[in-house]
Amino acid sequence: MLNVIRENVKSWFFKVIIFAIVVVFLFLGFGAYKENVRDVIAKVGDKKITRKEFKKEYQNLIRYYQSIYKDKFDMNILETLNLREAARENLINKEVIIDRAEKVGFVINKLEG
């Protein structure tokens, strides 16, 4: 394979192929910097709620209920309390409240939000 490349490195056909490969990688490479659509789990107004924010909220809920139930906490409690849905709803509700507050003129800084 490398011998073929070495022999044809000066041909115009090979240069076109290399150019095409470079162009494809440029576009795919720049696409990696864009926000991954699959990482957005919900959208409230202009605010996007990401999978990372969801995981953080979900872990916070798990820790909260672990502190309440202590030794009795297990996977059945996770399912019973439906913590995944609760985490998603918490994040959406928070963004709805912030969105509405901003629309009425309240200023929310990052420490409060």
PDB file of C-alpha atoms in Angstrom:
ATOM      1  CA  MET A   1       0.000   0.000   0.000  1.00  0.00           C
ATOM      2  CA  LEU A   2       2.749   2.435   0.927  1.00  0.00           C
ATOM      3  CA  ASN A   3       4.657   1.489  -2.211  1.00  0.00           C
ATOM      4  CA  VAL A   4       1.652   2.465  -4.339  1.00  0.00           C
ATOM      5  CA  ILE A   5       1.438   5.804  -2.547  1.00  0.00           C
ATOM      6  CA  ARG A   6       5.163   6.454  -2.983  1.00  0.00           C
ATOM      7  CA  GLU A   7       5.025   5.629  -6.696  1.00  0.00           C
ATOM      8  CA  ASN A   8       1.971   7.793  -7.397  1.00  0.00           C
ATOM      9  CA  VAL A   9       2.616  10.726  -5.074  1.00  0.00           C
ATOM     10  CA  LYS A  10       3.272  13.081  -8.018  1.00  0.00           C
ATOM     11  CA  SER A  11       0.251  12.109 -10.130  1.00  0.00           C
ATOM     12  CA  TRP A  12      -2.677  14.555 -10.332  1.00  0.00           C
ATOM     13  CA  PHE A  13      -5.164  11.744  -9.581  1.00  0.00           C
ATOM     14  CA  PHE A  14      -3.467  10.958  -6.288  1.00  0.00           C
ATOM     15  CA  LYS A  15      -3.397  14.651  -5.358  1.00  0.00           C
ATOM     16  CA  VAL A  16      -7.161  14.914  -6.012  1.00  0.00           C
ATOM     17  CA  ILE A  17      -7.816  11.904  -3.804  1.00  0.00           C
ATOM     18  CA  ILE A  18      -5.671  13.315  -0.984  1.00  0.00           C
ATOM     19  CA  PHE A  19      -7.412  16.684  -1.338  1.00  0.00           C
ATOM     20  CA  ALA A  20     -10.841  15.004  -1.112  1.00  0.00           C
ATOM     21  CA  ILE A  21      -9.800  13.096   2.002  1.00  0.00           C
ATOM     22  CA  VAL A  22      -8.501  16.287   3.627  1.00  0.00           C
ATOM     23  CA  VAL A  23     -11.750  18.129   2.834  1.00  0.00           C
ATOM     24  CA  VAL A  24     -13.848  15.315   4.320  1.00  0.00           C
ATOM     25  CA  PHE A  25     -11.755  15.272   7.496  1.00  0.00           C
ATOM     26  CA  LEU A  26     -11.975  19.049   7.794  1.00  0.00           C
ATOM     27  CA  PHE A  27     -15.762  18.996   7.698  1.00  0.00           C
ATOM     28  CA  LEU A  28     -16.061  16.011  10.010  1.00  0.00           C
ATOM     29  CA  GLY A  29     -13.481  17.502  12.354  1.00  0.00           C
ATOM     30  CA  PHE A  30     -15.319  20.808  12.636  1.00  0.00           C
ATOM     31  CA  GLY A  31     -18.554  18.924  13.208  1.00  0.00           C
ATOM     32  CA  ALA A  32     -17.042  17.425  16.347  1.00  0.00           C
ATOM     33  CA  TYR A  33     -16.852  20.889  17.864  1.00  0.00           C
ATOM     34  CA  LYS A  34     -20.571  21.438  17.416  1.00  0.00           C
ATOM     35  CA  GLU A  35     -22.906  20.418  20.183  1.00  0.00           C
ATOM     36  CA  ASN A  36     -23.916  16.800  19.869  1.00  0.00           C
ATOM     37  CA  VAL A  37     -27.692  16.700  19.388  1.00  0.00           C
ATOM     38  CA  ARG A  38     -27.932  13.444  21.328  1.00  0.00           C
ATOM     39  CA  ASP A  39     -26.455  15.171  24.379  1.00  0.00           C
ATOM     40  CA  VAL A  40     -29.493  17.454  24.658  1.00  0.00           C
ATOM     41  CA  ILE A  41     -32.296  15.732  26.565  1.00  0.00           C
ATOM     42  CA  ALA A  42     -34.716  18.671  26.753  1.00  0.00           C
ATOM     43  CA  LYS A  43     -35.064  22.271  25.681  1.00  0.00           C
ATOM     44  CA  VAL A  44     -36.825  25.055  27.605  1.00  0.00           C
ATOM     45  CA  GLY A  45     -37.007  28.226  25.563  1.00  0.00           C
ATOM     46  CA  ASP A  46     -33.470  28.794  24.321  1.00  0.00           C
ATOM     47  CA  LYS A  47     -31.862  26.791  27.141  1.00  0.00           C
ATOM     48  CA  LYS A  48     -30.755  23.250  26.372  1.00  0.00           C
ATOM     49  CA  ILE A  49     -30.613  20.701  29.173  1.00  0.00           C
ATOM     50  CA  THR A  50     -27.702  18.349  28.561  1.00  0.00           C
ATOM     51  CA  ARG A  51     -27.130  14.739  29.479  1.00  0.00           C
ATOM     52  CA  LYS A  52     -24.286  15.927  31.747  1.00  0.00           C
ATOM     53  CA  GLU A  53     -26.657  18.179  33.725  1.00  0.00           C
ATOM     54  CA  PHE A  54     -29.143  15.303  33.934  1.00  0.00           C
ATOM     55  CA  LYS A  55     -26.535  12.887  35.284  1.00  0.00           C
ATOM     56  CA  LYS A  56     -25.473  15.414  37.915  1.00  0.00           C
ATOM     57  CA  GLU A  57     -29.086  15.983  39.042  1.00  0.00           C
ATOM     58  CA  TYR A  58     -29.762  12.226  39.049  1.00  0.00           C
ATOM     59  CA  GLN A  59     -26.676  11.566  41.201  1.00  0.00           C
ATOM     60  CA  ASN A  60     -27.735  14.349  43.578  1.00  0.00           C
ATOM     61  CA  LEU A  61     -31.160  12.719  43.984  1.00  0.00           C
ATOM     62  CA  ILE A  62     -29.577   9.326  44.603  1.00  0.00           C
ATOM     63  CA  ARG A  63     -27.303  10.781  47.289  1.00  0.00           C
ATOM     64  CA  TYR A  64     -30.257  12.595  48.851  1.00  0.00           C
ATOM     65  CA  TYR A  65     -32.355   9.436  49.124  1.00  0.00           C
ATOM     66  CA  GLN A  66     -29.355   7.391  50.273  1.00  0.00           C
ATOM     67  CA  SER A  67     -28.977   9.810  53.171  1.00  0.00           C
ATOM     68  CA  ILE A  68     -32.658   9.375  54.060  1.00  0.00           C
ATOM     69  CA  TYR A  69     -32.960   5.576  53.684  1.00  0.00           C
ATOM     70  CA  LYS A  70     -29.363   4.790  54.723  1.00  0.00           C
ATOM     71  CA  ASP A  71     -28.943   0.973  54.847  1.00  0.00           C
ATOM     72  CA  LYS A  72     -32.413   0.339  53.426  1.00  0.00           C
ATOM     73  CA  PHE A  73     -31.557   2.063  50.136  1.00  0.00           C
ATOM     74  CA  ASP A  74     -31.394  -0.317  47.151  1.00  0.00           C
ATOM     75  CA  MET A  75     -32.193  -0.474  43.436  1.00  0.00           C
ATOM     76  CA  ASN A  76     -35.888  -1.144  44.123  1.00  0.00           C
ATOM     77  CA  ILE A  77     -36.170   2.253  45.774  1.00  0.00           C
ATOM     78  CA  LEU A  78     -34.656   3.869  42.661  1.00  0.00           C
ATOM     79  CA  GLU A  79     -37.347   2.273  40.526  1.00  0.00           C
ATOM     80  CA  THR A  80     -40.151   2.988  42.986  1.00  0.00           C
ATOM     81  CA  LEU A  81     -39.258   6.658  43.312  1.00  0.00           C
ATOM     82  CA  ASN A  82     -38.645   6.952  39.549  1.00  0.00           C
ATOM     83  CA  LEU A  83     -35.590   9.128  40.163  1.00  0.00           C
ATOM     84  CA  ARG A  84     -34.681   9.387  36.475  1.00  0.00           C
ATOM     85  CA  GLU A  85     -37.992  11.048  35.694  1.00  0.00           C
ATOM     86  CA  ALA A  86     -37.751  13.172  38.837  1.00  0.00           C
ATOM     87  CA  ALA A  87     -34.286  14.421  37.819  1.00  0.00           C
ATOM     88  CA  ARG A  88     -35.518  15.316  34.339  1.00  0.00           C
ATOM     89  CA  GLU A  89     -38.574  17.102  35.713  1.00  0.00           C
ATOM     90  CA  ASN A  90     -36.472  18.992  38.296  1.00  0.00           C
ATOM     91  CA  LEU A  91     -34.196  20.335  35.584  1.00  0.00           C
ATOM     92  CA  ILE A  92     -37.092  21.304  33.312  1.00  0.00           C
ATOM     93  CA  ASN A  93     -39.000  22.979  36.167  1.00  0.00           C
ATOM     94  CA  LYS A  94     -35.905  24.915  37.203  1.00  0.00           C
ATOM     95  CA  GLU A  95     -35.390  26.218  33.663  1.00  0.00           C
ATOM     96  CA  VAL A  96     -39.096  27.088  33.281  1.00  0.00           C
ATOM     97  CA  ILE A  97     -38.979  29.100  36.522  1.00  0.00           C
ATOM     98  CA  ILE A  98     -35.784  30.894  35.463  1.00  0.00           C
ATOM     99  CA  ASP A  99     -37.217  31.575  31.992  1.00  0.00           C
ATOM    100  CA  ARG A 100     -40.452  33.016  33.398  1.00  0.00           C
ATOM    101  CA  ALA A 101     -38.614  35.080  36.010  1.00  0.00           C
ATOM    102  CA  GLU A 102     -36.371  36.612  33.355  1.00  0.00           C
ATOM    103  CA  LYS A 103     -39.381  37.412  31.172  1.00  0.00           C
ATOM    104  CA  VAL A 104     -40.981  39.382  34.021  1.00  0.00           C
ATOM    105  CA  GLY A 105     -37.778  41.276  34.668  1.00  0.00           C
ATOM    106  CA  PHE A 106     -36.062  39.416  37.492  1.00  0.00           C
ATOM    107  CA  VAL A 107     -32.314  39.086  37.212  1.00  0.00           C
ATOM    108  CA  ILE A 108     -30.972  35.667  38.151  1.00  0.00           C
ATOM    109  CA  ASN A 109     -27.270  35.267  38.747  1.00  0.00           C
ATOM    110  CA  LYS A 110     -25.457  31.933  38.523  1.00  0.00           C
ATOM    111  CA  LEU A 111     -25.251  31.450  42.299  1.00  0.00           C
ATOM    112  CA  GLU A 112     -29.041  31.649  42.667  1.00  0.00           C
ATOM    113  CA  GLY A 113     -29.837  29.678  39.500  1.00  0.00           C
TER     114      GLY A 113
END
